[in-house]
Coordinates of N, CA, C and O in Angstrom, one line a residue:
R1 N -4.7 -12.6 -7.0 CA -5.1 -11.8 -5.8 C -5.5 -10.4 -6.2 O -6.4 -9.8 -5.7
G2 N -4.8 -9.8 -7.2 CA -5.1 -8.4 -7.6 C -3.9 -7.8 -8.2 O -2.8 -8.4 -8.5
A3 N -4.0 -6.5 -8.4 CA -2.9 -5.7 -9.0 C -2.6 -4.5 -8.1 O -3.5 -4.1 -7.3
E4 N -1.5 -3.9 -8.3 CA -1.1 -2.7 -7.5 C -0.7 -1.6 -8.5 O 0.0 -1.8 -9.4
A5 N -1.3 -0.4 -8.3 CA -0.9 0.7 -9.1 C 0.4 1.3 -8.6 O 0.6 1.6 -7.4
L6 N 1.4 1.4 -9.5 CA 2.7 1.9 -9.1 C 3.0 3.1 -10.0 O 2.8 3.1 -11.2
A7 N 3.5 4.2 -9.4 CA 3.9 5.4 -10.1 C 5.3 5.2 -10.7 O 6.3 4.8 -10.0
R8 N 5.5 5.4 -12.0 CA 6.8 5.4 -12.7 C 6.9 6.6 -13.5 O 6.0 7.1 -14.1
W9 N 8.2 7.1 -13.7 CA 8.4 8.3 -14.4 C 9.6 8.1 -15.3 O 10.7 7.8 -14.9
T10 N 9.3 8.2 -16.6 CA 10.4 8.2 -17.6 C 10.5 9.6 -18.2 O 9.6 10.0 -18.9
H11 N 11.6 10.3 -17.9 CA 11.8 11.7 -18.3 C 12.4 11.6 -19.7 O 13.3 10.8 -19.9
P12 N 12.0 12.5 -20.6 CA 12.6 12.5 -22.0 C 14.1 12.7 -22.0 O 14.8 12.2 -22.9
I13 N 14.6 13.4 -21.1 CA 16.1 13.7 -21.0 C 16.8 12.8 -20.0 O 17.9 12.2 -20.3
F14 N 16.3 12.8 -18.8 CA 17.0 12.1 -17.7 C 16.6 10.6 -17.6 O 17.2 9.9 -16.8
G15 N 15.7 10.1 -18.4 CA 15.4 8.7 -18.4 C 14.5 8.3 -17.2 O 13.7 9.1 -16.7
E16 N 14.8 7.1 -16.7 CA 14.0 6.5 -15.5 C 14.4 7.3 -14.3 O 15.5 7.4 -13.9
I17 N 13.4 7.8 -13.6 CA 13.5 8.5 -12.3 C 12.9 7.7 -11.3 O 11.7 7.3 -11.4
S18 N 13.7 7.4 -10.2 CA 13.2 6.5 -9.2 C 12.0 7.1 -8.4 O 12.0 8.3 -8.1
P19 N 11.0 6.3 -8.1 CA 9.9 6.8 -7.3 C 10.4 7.3 -5.9 O 9.8 8.2 -5.4
A20 N 11.4 6.7 -5.4 CA 12.0 7.2 -4.1 C 12.4 8.6 -4.2 O 12.3 9.4 -3.2
R21 N 12.8 9.0 -5.4 CA 13.2 10.4 -5.6 C 12.0 11.4 -5.9 O 11.8 12.4 -5.2
F22 N 11.1 11.0 -6.8 CA 10.1 11.9 -7.2 C 8.9 11.9 -6.2 O 8.2 12.9 -6.1
I23 N 8.6 10.8 -5.5 CA 7.5 10.8 -4.5 C 8.0 11.7 -3.3 O 7.2 12.4 -2.8
A24 N 9.2 11.5 -2.9 CA 9.7 12.4 -1.8 C 9.6 13.8 -2.2 O 9.2 14.7 -1.4
L25 N 10.0 14.2 -3.4 CA 9.9 15.5 -3.9 C 8.5 16.0 -3.9 O 8.2 17.2 -3.5
A26 N 7.6 15.2 -4.4 CA 6.1 15.5 -4.4 C 5.6 15.8 -3.0 O 4.8 16.7 -2.8
E27 N 6.0 15.0 -2.0 CA 5.6 15.3 -0.7 C 6.1 16.6 -0.2 O 5.4 17.4 0.4
E28 N 7.4 16.9 -0.5 CA 8.0 18.2 -0.1 C 7.3 19.4 -0.7 O 7.1 20.4 0.0
C29 N 6.9 19.3 -1.9 CA 6.3 20.4 -2.7 C 4.8 20.5 -2.5 O 4.2 21.4 -3.1
G30 N 4.2 19.6 -1.8 CA 2.8 19.6 -1.6 C 2.0 19.1 -2.7 O 0.8 19.4 -2.9
L31 N 2.6 18.3 -3.6 CA 1.9 17.7 -4.8 C 1.4 16.3 -4.6 O 0.7 15.7 -5.4
I32 N 1.8 15.7 -3.4 CA 1.5 14.2 -3.2 C 0.0 13.9 -3.2 O -0.4 12.9 -3.7
E33 N -0.8 14.8 -2.6 CA -2.2 14.6 -2.6 C -2.9 14.5 -4.0 O -3.7 13.7 -4.3
A34 N -2.4 15.5 -4.8 CA -2.9 15.5 -6.2 C -2.5 14.2 -7.0 O -3.3 13.6 -7.7
I35 N -1.3 13.8 -6.8 CA -0.8 12.6 -7.4 C -1.6 11.3 -6.9 O -2.0 10.5 -7.7
G36 N -1.8 11.3 -5.6 CA -2.5 10.2 -5.0 C -4.0 10.1 -5.5 O -4.5 9.0 -5.8
S37 N -4.6 11.3 -5.5 CA -6.0 11.3 -6.0 C -6.1 10.9 -7.4 O -7.0 10.1 -7.8
W38 N -5.2 11.4 -8.3 CA -5.1 11.0 -9.7 C -4.9 9.5 -9.8 O -5.6 8.8 -10.6
A39 N -4.0 8.9 -9.0 CA -3.7 7.5 -9.1 C -4.9 6.7 -8.6 O -5.2 5.6 -9.3
L40 N -5.6 7.1 -7.6 CA -6.8 6.4 -7.2 C -7.9 6.4 -8.3 O -8.4 5.3 -8.6
C41 N -8.1 7.5 -8.9 CA -9.1 7.6 -10.0 C -8.7 6.7 -11.2 O -9.5 6.0 -11.8
E42 N -7.4 6.8 -11.6 CA -6.9 6.0 -12.7 C -6.9 4.5 -12.5 O -7.3 3.7 -13.3
A43 N -6.5 4.1 -11.3 CA -6.5 2.7 -10.9 C -7.9 2.1 -10.9 O -8.2 1.0 -11.4
C44 N -8.9 2.8 -10.3 CA -10.3 2.3 -10.3 C -10.8 2.3 -11.7 O -11.6 1.4 -12.0
G45 N -10.5 3.3 -12.5 CA -11.0 3.3 -13.9 C -10.4 2.1 -14.7 O -11.1 1.5 -15.5
Q46 N -9.1 1.8 -14.4 CA -8.5 0.7 -15.1 C -9.1 -0.6 -14.7 O -9.4 -1.5 -15.5
L47 N -9.4 -0.8 -13.4 CA -10.0 -2.0 -12.9 C -11.4 -2.2 -13.5 O -11.7 -3.3 -13.9
A48 N -12.1 -1.1 -13.5 CA -13.5 -1.2 -14.1 C -13.4 -1.6 -15.6 O -14.2 -2.4 -16.1
A49 N -12.4 -1.0 -16.3 CA -12.3 -1.3 -17.8 C -11.9 -2.8 -18.0 O -12.4 -3.4 -18.9
W50 N -11.0 -3.3 -17.1 CA -10.6 -4.7 -17.2 C -11.8 -5.6 -17.0 O -12.1 -6.5 -17.7
R51 N -12.6 -5.3 -16.0 CA -13.8 -6.1 -15.6 C -14.8 -6.0 -16.7 O -15.5 -7.0 -17.1
T52 N -15.0 -4.9 -17.3 CA -16.0 -4.7 -18.5 C -15.5 -5.5 -19.6 O -16.3 -6.1 -20.4
S53 N -14.2 -5.6 -19.8 CA -13.6 -6.4 -20.9 C -13.6 -7.9 -20.7 O -13.1 -8.7 -21.5
G54 N -14.1 -8.3 -19.5 CA -14.1 -9.7 -19.2 C -12.8 -10.2 -18.5 O -12.6 -11.4 -18.3
I55 N -11.9 -9.3 -18.1 CA -10.7 -9.7 -17.4 C -11.0 -9.6 -16.0 O -11.2 -8.5 -15.4
D56 N -11.0 -10.8 -15.3 CA -11.5 -10.8 -13.9 C -10.3 -10.6 -12.9 O -9.8 -11.5 -12.3
V57 N -9.9 -9.3 -12.8 CA -8.9 -8.9 -11.8 C -9.8 -8.7 -10.6 O -10.7 -7.8 -10.6
P58 N -9.5 -9.4 -9.5 CA -10.4 -9.3 -8.3 C -10.3 -7.9 -7.6 O -11.2 -7.5 -6.9
G59 N -9.1 -7.2 -7.7 CA -9.0 -6.0 -6.9 C -7.8 -5.2 -7.3 O -6.9 -5.8 -8.0
I60 N -7.7 -4.0 -6.8 CA -6.5 -3.2 -7.1 C -6.1 -2.4 -5.8 O -6.9 -2.1 -5.0
S61 N -4.8 -2.3 -5.6 CA -4.2 -1.6 -4.5 C -3.6 -0.2 -5.0 O -3.0 -0.2 -6.0
V62 N -3.8 0.8 -4.1 CA -3.3 2.1 -4.4 C -2.6 2.6 -3.2 O -3.2 2.6 -2.1
N63 N -1.4 3.1 -3.3 CA -0.6 3.7 -2.2 C -1.1 5.1 -2.0 O -1.1 5.9 -3.0
L64 N -1.3 5.5 -0.8 CA -1.6 6.9 -0.4 C -0.7 7.3 0.7 O -0.3 6.5 1.6
S65 N -0.3 8.5 0.7 CA 0.6 9.0 1.8 C -0.1 9.4 3.0 O -1.4 9.5 3.1
A66 N 0.6 9.6 4.1 CA 0.1 10.1 5.4 C -0.7 11.4 5.2 O -1.7 11.6 5.9
M67 N -0.2 12.2 4.3 CA -0.9 13.5 4.0 C -2.4 13.3 3.6 O -3.2 14.1 4.1
H68 N -2.7 12.3 2.9 CA -4.0 12.0 2.4 C -4.9 11.8 3.6 O -6.1 12.2 3.6
F69 N -4.4 11.1 4.6 CA -5.2 10.7 5.8 C -5.5 11.9 6.7 O -6.4 11.8 7.6
R70 N -4.9 13.0 6.6 CA -5.2 14.2 7.3 C -6.3 15.0 6.7 O -6.9 15.9 7.3
N71 N -6.7 14.6 5.5 CA -7.8 15.3 4.8 C -9.1 14.5 5.0 O -9.2 13.4 4.5
R72 N -10.0 15.1 5.7 CA -11.2 14.4 6.0 C -12.1 14.1 4.7 O -13.0 13.2 4.8
A73 N -11.8 14.7 3.6 CA -12.5 14.5 2.4 C -12.1 13.2 1.7 O -12.7 12.8 0.7
L74 N -11.0 12.6 2.2 CA -10.5 11.4 1.5 C -11.6 10.3 1.4 O -11.7 9.6 0.4
T75 N -12.3 10.1 2.5 CA -13.3 9.0 2.5 C -14.4 9.2 1.4 O -14.7 8.3 0.7
E76 N -14.8 10.5 1.3 CA -15.8 10.8 0.3 C -15.2 10.6 -1.1 O -15.9 10.1 -2.1
L77 N -13.9 11.0 -1.3 CA -13.3 10.8 -2.6 C -13.3 9.3 -3.0 O -13.6 9.0 -4.1
I78 N -12.9 8.5 -2.0 CA -12.8 7.0 -2.3 C -14.2 6.5 -2.6 O -14.4 5.8 -3.6
A79 N -15.2 6.9 -1.8 CA -16.6 6.4 -2.0 C -17.1 6.8 -3.4 O -17.7 6.0 -4.1
S80 N -16.9 8.1 -3.8 CA -17.4 8.6 -5.0 C -16.7 8.0 -6.2 O -17.3 7.7 -7.3
T81 N -15.4 7.7 -6.1 CA -14.6 7.1 -7.1 C -15.1 5.7 -7.4 O -15.3 5.2 -8.5
L82 N -15.3 4.9 -6.3 CA -15.8 3.5 -6.4 C -17.2 3.5 -7.1 O -17.5 2.7 -8.0
E83 N -18.1 4.5 -6.7 CA -19.4 4.5 -7.2 C -19.4 4.9 -8.7 O -20.1 4.3 -9.5
R84 N -18.6 5.9 -9.0 CA -18.5 6.3 -10.5 C -18.0 5.2 -11.4 O -18.5 5.1 -12.5
H85 N -17.2 4.3 -10.9 CA -16.7 3.2 -11.7 C -17.4 1.9 -11.5 O -17.1 0.9 -12.1
G86 N -18.4 1.9 -10.6 CA -19.2 0.7 -10.4 C -18.5 -0.4 -9.7 O -18.7 -1.6 -10.0
L87 N -17.6 -0.1 -8.8 CA -16.8 -1.1 -8.1 C -17.3 -1.2 -6.7 O -17.6 -0.3 -6.0
A88 N -17.3 -2.5 -6.2 CA -17.6 -2.7 -4.8 C -16.4 -2.3 -3.9 O -15.2 -2.4 -4.4
P89 N -16.6 -1.8 -2.7 CA -15.5 -1.4 -1.9 C -14.4 -2.4 -1.6 O -13.3 -2.1 -1.6
H90 N -14.8 -3.7 -1.5 CA -13.8 -4.7 -1.2 C -12.8 -4.9 -2.4 O -11.8 -5.6 -2.2
M91 N -13.1 -4.4 -3.5 CA -12.2 -4.5 -4.7 C -11.0 -3.5 -4.6 O -10.1 -3.6 -5.4
L92 N -11.1 -2.6 -3.6 CA -10.0 -1.6 -3.5 C -9.3 -1.8 -2.2 O -9.9 -2.0 -1.1
T93 N -8.0 -1.8 -2.3 CA -7.1 -1.8 -1.1 C -6.3 -0.5 -1.1 O -5.7 -0.2 -2.1
I94 N -6.3 0.2 0.0 CA -5.5 1.4 0.2 C -4.3 1.0 1.0 O -4.4 0.4 2.1
E95 N -3.1 1.2 0.4 CA -1.8 0.9 1.1 C -1.3 2.1 1.8 O -1.3 3.2 1.2
I96 N -1.0 1.9 3.1 CA -0.5 3.0 3.9 C 0.8 2.6 4.5 O 1.2 1.4 4.5
T97 N 1.6 3.6 4.9 CA 2.9 3.3 5.5 C 2.7 3.5 7.0 O 1.7 4.0 7.5
E98 N 3.7 3.1 7.8 CA 3.6 3.3 9.2 C 3.5 4.7 9.6 O 3.1 5.0 10.8
G99 N 3.8 5.7 8.7 CA 3.7 7.1 9.0 C 2.2 7.5 9.4 O 2.0 8.3 10.2
V100 N 1.3 6.8 8.8 CA -0.1 7.1 9.1 C -0.4 6.6 10.5 O -1.1 7.3 11.3
I101 N 0.1 5.4 10.9 CA -0.2 4.9 12.2 C 0.5 5.8 13.3 O -0.1 6.1 14.3
M102 N 1.7 6.3 12.9 CA 2.4 7.1 13.9 C 2.0 8.5 14.0 O 2.3 9.2 14.9
D103 N 1.1 8.9 13.0 CA 0.7 10.3 13.0 C -0.2 10.6 14.2 O -1.1 9.9 14.5
D104 N 0.2 11.6 15.0 CA -0.5 11.9 16.2 C -1.8 12.7 15.9 O -2.6 13.0 16.8
D105 N -2.1 13.0 14.6 CA -3.3 13.7 14.3 C -4.5 12.7 14.4 O -4.5 11.8 13.6
P106 N -5.4 13.0 15.2 CA -6.6 12.1 15.4 C -7.4 12.0 14.1 O -8.0 11.0 13.8
A107 N -7.3 13.0 13.2 CA -8.0 12.9 11.9 C -7.5 11.8 11.1 O -8.3 11.1 10.3
A108 N -6.2 11.5 11.1 CA -5.6 10.4 10.3 C -6.2 9.1 10.7 O -6.6 8.3 9.9
I109 N -6.3 8.8 12.0 CA -6.8 7.5 12.5 C -8.3 7.5 12.2 O -8.8 6.4 11.7
A110 N -9.0 8.6 12.4 CA -10.5 8.6 12.1 C -10.7 8.4 10.6 O -11.7 7.6 10.3
T111 N -9.9 8.9 9.8 CA -10.1 8.7 8.3 C -9.8 7.3 8.0 O -10.6 6.7 7.2
A112 N -8.8 6.7 8.5 CA -8.5 5.3 8.2 C -9.7 4.4 8.7 O -10.1 3.5 8.0
K113 N -10.3 4.7 9.8 CA -11.4 3.9 10.3 C -12.6 4.1 9.5 O -13.4 3.2 9.2
A114 N -12.8 5.3 8.9 CA -13.9 5.6 8.1 C -13.8 4.9 6.7 O -14.8 4.4 6.2
I115 N -12.6 4.8 6.2 CA -12.3 4.1 5.0 C -12.6 2.6 5.2 O -13.3 1.9 4.4
D116 N -12.2 2.0 6.3 CA -12.5 0.7 6.7 C -14.0 0.4 6.8 O -14.5 -0.6 6.3
A117 N -14.7 1.4 7.3 CA -16.2 1.3 7.5 C -16.9 1.3 6.1 O -18.0 0.7 6.0
L118 N -16.2 1.9 5.1 CA -16.8 1.8 3.7 C -16.7 0.3 3.2 O -17.4 0.0 2.2
G119 N -15.8 -0.5 3.7 CA -15.6 -1.8 3.2 C -14.3 -1.9 2.4 O -14.0 -2.9 1.8
V120 N -13.6 -0.8 2.3 CA -12.3 -0.8 1.6 C -11.2 -1.4 2.5 O -11.2 -1.1 3.7
R121 N -10.4 -2.2 1.9 CA -9.3 -2.9 2.7 C -8.1 -1.9 2.9 O -7.8 -1.1 2.1
L122 N -7.5 -2.1 4.1 CA -6.3 -1.3 4.4 C -5.1 -2.2 4.5 O -5.2 -3.3 5.2
S123 N -4.0 -1.9 3.8 CA -2.8 -2.7 3.8 C -1.7 -1.8 4.4 O -1.5 -0.7 4.0
L124 N -0.9 -2.4 5.3 CA 0.3 -1.7 5.9 C 1.5 -2.1 5.1 O 2.0 -3.2 5.1
D125 N 1.9 -1.1 4.2 CA 3.0 -1.4 3.3 C 4.4 -1.2 4.0 O 4.5 -0.5 4.9
D126 N 5.4 -1.9 3.4 CA 6.8 -1.9 3.9 C 6.9 -2.2 5.3 O 7.8 -1.6 6.0
F127 N 6.1 -3.1 5.8 CA 6.1 -3.5 7.2 C 7.5 -4.0 7.6 O 8.1 -4.8 6.9
G128 N 8.0 -3.5 8.7 CA 9.3 -4.0 9.2 C 10.4 -3.0 9.0 O 11.5 -3.2 9.5
T129 N 10.2 -2.0 8.2 CA 11.3 -1.1 7.8 C 11.3 0.2 8.6 O 12.3 0.9 8.7
G130 N 10.2 0.5 9.3 CA 10.1 1.7 10.0 C 10.1 1.5 11.5 O 11.0 0.8 12.0
Y131 N 9.1 2.0 12.1 CA 8.9 1.8 13.6 C 7.9 0.8 13.9 O 6.8 1.1 14.4
S132 N 8.1 -0.4 13.5 CA 7.1 -1.5 13.5 C 6.7 -1.9 14.9 O 7.0 -3.0 15.4
S133 N 6.0 -1.0 15.6 CA 5.6 -1.3 17.0 C 4.3 -2.1 16.9 O 3.4 -1.7 16.2
L134 N 4.2 -3.2 17.7 CA 3.0 -3.9 17.6 C 1.8 -3.1 18.2 O 0.6 -3.4 17.8
S135 N 2.1 -2.2 19.1 CA 1.0 -1.4 19.6 C 0.3 -0.6 18.5 O -0.9 -0.3 18.6
Y136 N 1.0 -0.2 17.5 CA 0.5 0.6 16.4 C -0.6 -0.2 15.6 O -1.5 0.3 15.1
L137 N -0.4 -1.6 15.5 CA -1.3 -2.4 14.8 C -2.7 -2.4 15.4 O -3.7 -2.6 14.6
S138 N -2.8 -2.2 16.7 CA -4.1 -2.2 17.3 C -4.9 -0.9 17.1 O -6.0 -0.8 17.3
R139 N -4.2 0.2 16.5 CA -4.8 1.5 16.3 C -5.6 1.5 15.0 O -6.5 2.4 14.9
L140 N -5.3 0.7 14.1 CA -6.0 0.7 12.8 C -6.5 -0.6 12.4 O -6.0 -1.7 12.8
P141 N -7.6 -0.6 11.6 CA -8.2 -1.9 11.2 C -7.4 -2.4 9.9 O -7.9 -2.3 8.8
I142 N -6.2 -3.0 10.1 CA -5.4 -3.4 9.1 C -5.8 -4.8 8.6 O -6.0 -5.7 9.4
D143 N -6.0 -4.9 7.3 CA -6.4 -6.2 6.7 C -5.2 -7.0 6.1 O -5.3 -8.2 5.9
E144 N -4.1 -6.3 5.9 CA -3.0 -6.9 5.2 C -1.7 -6.3 5.7 O -1.6 -5.1 5.9
L145 N -0.6 -7.1 5.9 CA 0.7 -6.6 6.1 C 1.6 -7.0 4.9 O 1.5 -8.1 4.5
K146 N 2.3 -6.0 4.4 CA 3.2 -6.3 3.3 C 4.7 -6.2 3.8 O 5.1 -5.2 4.3
I147 N 5.3 -7.4 3.7 CA 6.7 -7.4 4.1 C 7.6 -6.8 3.0 O 7.5 -7.1 1.9
D148 N 8.4 -5.8 3.4 CA 9.2 -5.1 2.5 C 10.2 -6.0 1.7 O 10.7 -6.9 2.3
R149 N 10.4 -5.7 0.4 CA 11.2 -6.5 -0.4 C 12.7 -6.5 0.1 O 13.4 -7.4 -0.3
S150 N 13.1 -5.6 0.9 CA 14.5 -5.6 1.4 C 14.8 -6.9 2.2 O 15.9 -7.3 2.3
F151 N 13.7 -7.4 2.8 CA 13.9 -8.7 3.6 C 14.0 -9.9 2.7 O 14.5 -10.9 3.1
M152 N 13.6 -9.8 1.4 CA 13.7 -10.9 0.5 C 15.1 -11.1 -0.1 O 15.5 -12.2 -0.4
Q153 N 15.9 -10.0 -0.2 CA 17.2 -10.1 -0.7 C 18.1 -10.9 0.2 O 18.3 -10.5 1.4
G154 N 18.5 -12.1 -0.2 CA 19.4 -12.9 0.6 C 18.7 -13.6 1.7 O 19.3 -14.1 2.6
L155 N 17.3 -13.7 1.6 CA 16.5 -14.4 2.6 C 17.0 -15.8 2.9 O 17.0 -16.3 4.0
E156 N 17.5 -16.5 1.8 CA 17.9 -17.9 2.0 C 19.1 -18.0 3.0 O 19.2 -19.1 3.6
N157 N 19.9 -17.0 3.1 CA 21.1 -17.1 3.9 C 21.2 -16.1 5.1 O 22.2 -16.2 5.9
D158 N 20.2 -15.2 5.2 CA 20.3 -14.2 6.2 C 19.4 -14.5 7.4 O 18.2 -14.4 7.3
S159 N 20.0 -15.0 8.5 CA 19.2 -15.4 9.6 C 18.4 -14.3 10.3 O 17.3 -14.5 10.8
S160 N 18.9 -13.1 10.2 CA 18.1 -11.9 10.7 C 16.9 -11.7 9.9 O 15.8 -11.5 10.5
A161 N 17.0 -11.7 8.6 CA 15.9 -11.5 7.7 C 14.9 -12.6 7.9 O 13.6 -12.4 8.0
Q162 N 15.4 -13.8 8.1 CA 14.5 -15.0 8.3 C 13.7 -14.8 9.6 O 12.5 -15.1 9.6
A163 N 14.3 -14.3 10.6 CA 13.6 -14.1 11.9 C 12.5 -13.1 11.8 O 11.4 -13.2 12.3
V164 N 12.8 -11.9 11.1 CA 11.9 -10.9 11.0 C 10.7 -11.4 10.1 O 9.5 -11.2 10.5
V165 N 11.0 -12.0 9.0 CA 9.9 -12.5 8.1 C 9.0 -13.5 8.9 O 7.8 -13.5 8.8
T166 N 9.6 -14.4 9.6 CA 8.9 -15.4 10.3 C 8.0 -14.8 11.4 O 6.8 -15.1 11.5
A167 N 8.5 -13.7 12.1 CA 7.7 -13.0 13.1 C 6.5 -12.3 12.4 O 5.4 -12.4 12.9
V168 N 6.7 -11.7 11.3 CA 5.6 -11.0 10.6 C 4.6 -11.9 10.1 O 3.4 -11.7 10.3
V169 N 5.0 -13.1 9.6 CA 4.0 -14.1 9.1 C 3.2 -14.6 10.3 O 1.9 -14.7 10.2
K170 N 3.8 -14.8 11.4 CA 3.1 -15.2 12.6 C 2.1 -14.2 13.1 O 1.0 -14.5 13.6
I171 N 2.5 -12.9 13.1 CA 1.6 -11.8 13.5 C 0.4 -11.8 12.6 O -0.7 -11.7 13.1
G172 N 0.6 -12.0 11.3 CA -0.5 -12.0 10.4 C -1.5 -13.2 10.6 O -2.7 -13.1 10.3
Q173 N -0.9 -14.3 11.0 CA -1.7 -15.5 11.2 C -2.7 -15.4 12.4 O -3.8 -15.9 12.3
S174 N -2.2 -14.7 13.4 CA -3.1 -14.7 14.6 C -4.4 -14.0 14.4 O -5.4 -14.6 14.6
P175 N -4.4 -12.7 14.0 CA -5.7 -12.0 13.9 C -6.4 -12.3 12.5 O -7.4 -11.7 12.2
G176 N -5.8 -13.1 11.7 CA -6.4 -13.4 10.4 C -6.1 -12.3 9.4 O -6.8 -12.1 8.4
V177 N -5.0 -11.6 9.6 CA -4.5 -10.6 8.7 C -3.7 -11.2 7.5 O -2.9 -12.1 7.8
A178 N -4.0 -10.9 6.3 CA -3.2 -11.4 5.2 C -1.8 -10.9 5.2 O -1.6 -9.8 5.6
V179 N -0.8 -11.7 4.8 CA 0.6 -11.3 4.7 C 1.0 -11.4 3.3 O 0.8 -12.5 2.7
V180 N 1.6 -10.4 2.7 CA 2.1 -10.4 1.4 C 3.6 -10.1 1.5 O 4.0 -9.1 2.1
A181 N 4.4 -10.9 0.8 CA 5.8 -10.6 0.7 C 6.2 -10.0 -0.7 O 5.8 -10.6 -1.7
E182 N 6.8 -8.9 -0.6 CA 7.2 -8.2 -1.9 C 8.5 -8.7 -2.4 O 9.4 -8.9 -1.6
G183 N 8.7 -8.8 -3.7 CA 10.0 -9.0 -4.3 C 10.5 -10.5 -4.3 O 11.7 -10.7 -4.3
I184 N 9.6 -11.4 -4.2 CA 10.0 -12.8 -4.3 C 10.5 -13.1 -5.7 O 9.8 -12.9 -6.7
E185 N 11.8 -13.6 -5.8 CA 12.4 -13.8 -7.1 C 12.9 -15.2 -7.3 O 13.3 -15.6 -8.4
T186 N 13.1 -16.0 -6.2 CA 13.6 -17.3 -6.3 C 12.7 -18.3 -5.7 O 11.9 -18.0 -4.8
E187 N 12.9 -19.6 -6.1 CA 12.2 -20.7 -5.6 C 12.5 -20.9 -4.1 O 11.6 -21.2 -3.3
A188 N 13.8 -20.7 -3.7 CA 14.2 -20.8 -2.3 C 13.4 -19.8 -1.4 O 13.0 -20.1 -0.3
Q189 N 13.3 -18.6 -1.9 CA 12.5 -17.6 -1.1 C 11.1 -18.0 -1.0 O 10.5 -18.0 0.1
R190 N 10.5 -18.5 -2.1 CA 9.1 -19.0 -2.0 C 8.9 -20.1 -1.0 O 8.0 -20.1 -0.2
C191 N 9.8 -21.1 -1.1 CA 9.8 -22.2 -0.2 C 9.9 -21.8 1.3 O 9.2 -22.3 2.1
F192 N 10.8 -20.9 1.5 CA 11.0 -20.5 2.9 C 9.7 -19.8 3.4 O 9.2 -20.1 4.5
L193 N 9.1 -19.0 2.6 CA 7.8 -18.3 3.0 C 6.7 -19.2 3.2 O 5.9 -19.1 4.1
A194 N 6.6 -20.2 2.3 CA 5.5 -21.2 2.4 C 5.7 -22.0 3.7 O 4.7 -22.4 4.3

């Protein structure tokens, strides 16, 4: 189906630093937009390099924060990055969190709709962990829901997780939205989802 660009940091002294820690810090310090823009350019460049080498990766996903969606220049950045690397818009998926949907800033919703108008796919990441109101889904042109990996842990025996996962899969089936489950590690989890 594709690949996802993930930020990882190995510090020479402190070793592996969790993205939960450094991404939150980047948001606090105002560096998250620069990191996201860099990730977008690097991911599209890598996808183009793979395709040039004959490796047929159909698309790539990049996570962007709610801060990006307040910047009206985001749509132009995405369009110019795709053009520079010779990629069709459908080859890129922008993953957003529920924070973008809940943002009361009309610019955030307008930016998301403009990105969709480019032909770039939008994925709602970590669905089910925040304020997963169904009314929010109607505000954005979401192409994909990603069930958070926390629901996969113990899915085989956790009736609450099973109920949430079943509901999300059914939500995705009705409007034709793709559903992706993160963190599947066992055959039992796969069978339940299937």
